[in-house]
């Protein structure tokens, strides 16, 4: 059965997403800019709701819009947000930090991963800023560090799913089950089954992966 991870902005659509088949939630704010860290209050209420439904809650850790090259102060902010997310009941964190030449910033990633204290670790779409050689190194590193997943569109979000399928297949083949490759970006309730079948994956991610219309009166 296909696992659908719904990317949700704030709490508003959470009940409908869970009711309509989301088996895991990635919680964020400001989806219009690709997502930023949600507030403490939103995380707390989402964690309570998800855990009542036996649904995992992943919290996006991203202090601002724009690139993924962070200052020391921004890394400290992210670290504090990770501590808060864990204290509030999040099951995992989705994050990424890069060097100016788009390699993983290993010093920052190690610092942030250590702050997670046993929560699931997910490398987010900062991964798509890398070239293939850098991505292969990142897959090797993430697998060695015990990451659960790498979220990727397989290319720039401006490219269609059809255009990125071949590269996603390359990434999946290279990862070889050492770390899960989680396809996302442009995947919807209408096309998710077809894309998952073509890629041979058992989980997909998207902000429209399930209906967000409530059937409850």
PDB file of N, CA, C and O in Angstrom, residues 3 5 41 43 47 73 76 81 93 95-96 105 111-112 128 139 143 160 164-165 167:
ATOM      1  N   UNK A   3       2.270   4.748   0.881  1.00  0.00           N
ATOM      2  CA  UNK A   3       2.251   5.674   2.012  1.00  0.00           C
ATOM      3  C   UNK A   3       2.288   7.100   1.470  1.00  0.00           C
ATOM      4  O   UNK A   3       3.188   7.454   0.701  1.00  0.00           O
ATOM      5  N   UNK A   5       2.686  10.986   2.341  1.00  0.00           N
ATOM      6  CA  UNK A   5       3.125  12.000   3.298  1.00  0.00           C
ATOM      7  C   UNK A   5       2.607  13.353   2.827  1.00  0.00           C
ATOM      8  O   UNK A   5       2.994  13.836   1.764  1.00  0.00           O
ATOM      9  N   UNK A  41       3.257  26.606  19.017  1.00  0.00           N
ATOM     10  CA  UNK A  41       1.865  26.249  19.263  1.00  0.00           C
ATOM     11  C   UNK A  41       1.315  25.309  18.207  1.00  0.00           C
ATOM     12  O   UNK A  41       0.592  24.349  18.521  1.00  0.00           O
ATOM     13  N   UNK A  43       3.083  23.242  16.300  1.00  0.00           N
ATOM     14  CA  UNK A  43       3.728  21.929  16.462  1.00  0.00           C
ATOM     15  C   UNK A  43       3.070  21.148  17.599  1.00  0.00           C
ATOM     16  O   UNK A  43       2.770  19.958  17.462  1.00  0.00           O
ATOM     17  N   UNK A  47       1.149  17.685  16.966  1.00  0.00           N
ATOM     18  CA  UNK A  47       1.693  16.459  17.554  1.00  0.00           C
ATOM     19  C   UNK A  47       0.619  15.714  18.339  1.00  0.00           C
ATOM     20  O   UNK A  47       0.486  14.484  18.226  1.00  0.00           O
ATOM     21  N   UNK A  73      24.621  32.038  13.247  1.00  0.00           N
ATOM     22  CA  UNK A  73      23.441  32.424  14.026  1.00  0.00           C
ATOM     23  C   UNK A  73      22.216  31.651  13.557  1.00  0.00           C
ATOM     24  O   UNK A  73      21.412  31.182  14.378  1.00  0.00           O
ATOM     25  N   UNK A  76      22.269  28.196  14.918  1.00  0.00           N
ATOM     26  CA  UNK A  76      21.852  28.190  16.322  1.00  0.00           C
ATOM     27  C   UNK A  76      20.327  28.270  16.440  1.00  0.00           C
ATOM     28  O   UNK A  76      19.724  27.617  17.296  1.00  0.00           O
ATOM     29  N   UNK A  81      15.215  25.369  17.429  1.00  0.00           N
ATOM     30  CA  UNK A  81      13.918  24.910  16.919  1.00  0.00           C
ATOM     31  C   UNK A  81      13.814  23.382  16.963  1.00  0.00           C
ATOM     32  O   UNK A  81      12.734  22.834  17.200  1.00  0.00           O
ATOM     33  N   UNK A  93      12.530  15.371  11.978  1.00  0.00           N
ATOM     34  CA  UNK A  93      12.778  16.702  11.425  1.00  0.00           C
ATOM     35  C   UNK A  93      13.279  16.579   9.998  1.00  0.00           C
ATOM     36  O   UNK A  93      14.001  15.650   9.648  1.00  0.00           O
ATOM     37  N   UNK A  95      15.364  18.761   7.188  1.00  0.00           N
ATOM     38  CA  UNK A  95      16.259  19.915   7.175  1.00  0.00           C
ATOM     39  C   UNK A  95      17.386  19.701   6.180  1.00  0.00           C
ATOM     40  O   UNK A  95      17.568  18.607   5.644  1.00  0.00           O
ATOM     41  N   UNK A  96      18.142  20.747   5.929  1.00  0.00           N
ATOM     42  CA  UNK A  96      19.306  20.649   5.054  1.00  0.00           C
ATOM     43  C   UNK A  96      20.104  21.925   5.115  1.00  0.00           C
ATOM     44  O   UNK A  96      19.538  23.020   5.224  1.00  0.00           O
ATOM     45  N   UNK A 105      26.798  20.929   4.017  1.00  0.00           N
ATOM     46  CA  UNK A 105      27.596  21.555   5.073  1.00  0.00           C
ATOM     47  C   UNK A 105      27.644  20.546   6.221  1.00  0.00           C
ATOM     48  O   UNK A 105      26.760  20.525   7.078  1.00  0.00           O
ATOM     49  N   UNK A 111      25.849  19.034  13.583  1.00  0.00           N
ATOM     50  CA  UNK A 111      25.370  19.761  14.754  1.00  0.00           C
ATOM     51  C   UNK A 111      23.853  19.655  14.875  1.00  0.00           C
ATOM     52  O   UNK A 111      23.311  19.388  15.957  1.00  0.00           O
ATOM     53  N   UNK A 112      23.149  19.811  13.761  1.00  0.00           N
ATOM     54  CA  UNK A 112      21.693  19.761  13.778  1.00  0.00           C
ATOM     55  C   UNK A 112      21.185  18.340  14.010  1.00  0.00           C
ATOM     56  O   UNK A 112      20.221  18.122  14.752  1.00  0.00           O
ATOM     57  N   UNK A 128      18.248  18.938  -3.942  1.00  0.00           N
ATOM     58  CA  UNK A 128      18.078  19.188  -5.372  1.00  0.00           C
ATOM     59  C   UNK A 128      18.947  20.329  -5.890  1.00  0.00           C
ATOM     60  O   UNK A 128      19.003  20.556  -7.099  1.00  0.00           O
ATOM     61  N   UNK A 139      24.044  10.956  -0.505  1.00  0.00           N
ATOM     62  CA  UNK A 139      23.342   9.698  -0.238  1.00  0.00           C
ATOM     63  C   UNK A 139      24.214   8.784   0.617  1.00  0.00           C
ATOM     64  O   UNK A 139      23.747   8.195   1.602  1.00  0.00           O
ATOM     65  N   UNK A 143      23.139   7.756   4.445  1.00  0.00           N
ATOM     66  CA  UNK A 143      22.975   6.343   4.783  1.00  0.00           C
ATOM     67  C   UNK A 143      23.858   5.975   5.976  1.00  0.00           C
ATOM     68  O   UNK A 143      23.417   5.270   6.893  1.00  0.00           O
ATOM     69  N   UNK A 160       8.823  19.330 -14.866  1.00  0.00           N
ATOM     70  CA  UNK A 160       7.681  18.445 -14.644  1.00  0.00           C
ATOM     71  C   UNK A 160       8.130  17.123 -14.047  1.00  0.00           C
ATOM     72  O   UNK A 160       9.318  16.761 -14.113  1.00  0.00           O
ATOM     73  N   UNK A 164      11.708  14.643 -14.628  1.00  0.00           N
ATOM     74  CA  UNK A 164      12.641  14.258 -13.561  1.00  0.00           C
ATOM     75  C   UNK A 164      12.605  12.771 -13.224  1.00  0.00           C
ATOM     76  O   UNK A 164      13.407  12.315 -12.406  1.00  0.00           O
ATOM     77  N   UNK A 165      11.716  12.020 -13.846  1.00  0.00           N
ATOM     78  CA  UNK A 165      11.586  10.595 -13.524  1.00  0.00           C
ATOM     79  C   UNK A 165      12.892   9.839 -13.737  1.00  0.00           C
ATOM     80  O   UNK A 165      13.301   9.014 -12.912  1.00  0.00           O
ATOM     81  N   UNK A 167      15.998  10.828 -13.620  1.00  0.00           N
ATOM     82  CA  UNK A 167      16.999  11.096 -12.587  1.00  0.00           C
ATOM     83  C   UNK A 167      16.583  10.502 -11.252  1.00  0.00           C
ATOM     84  O   UNK A 167      17.434   9.996 -10.500  1.00  0.00           O
TER      85      UNK A 167
END
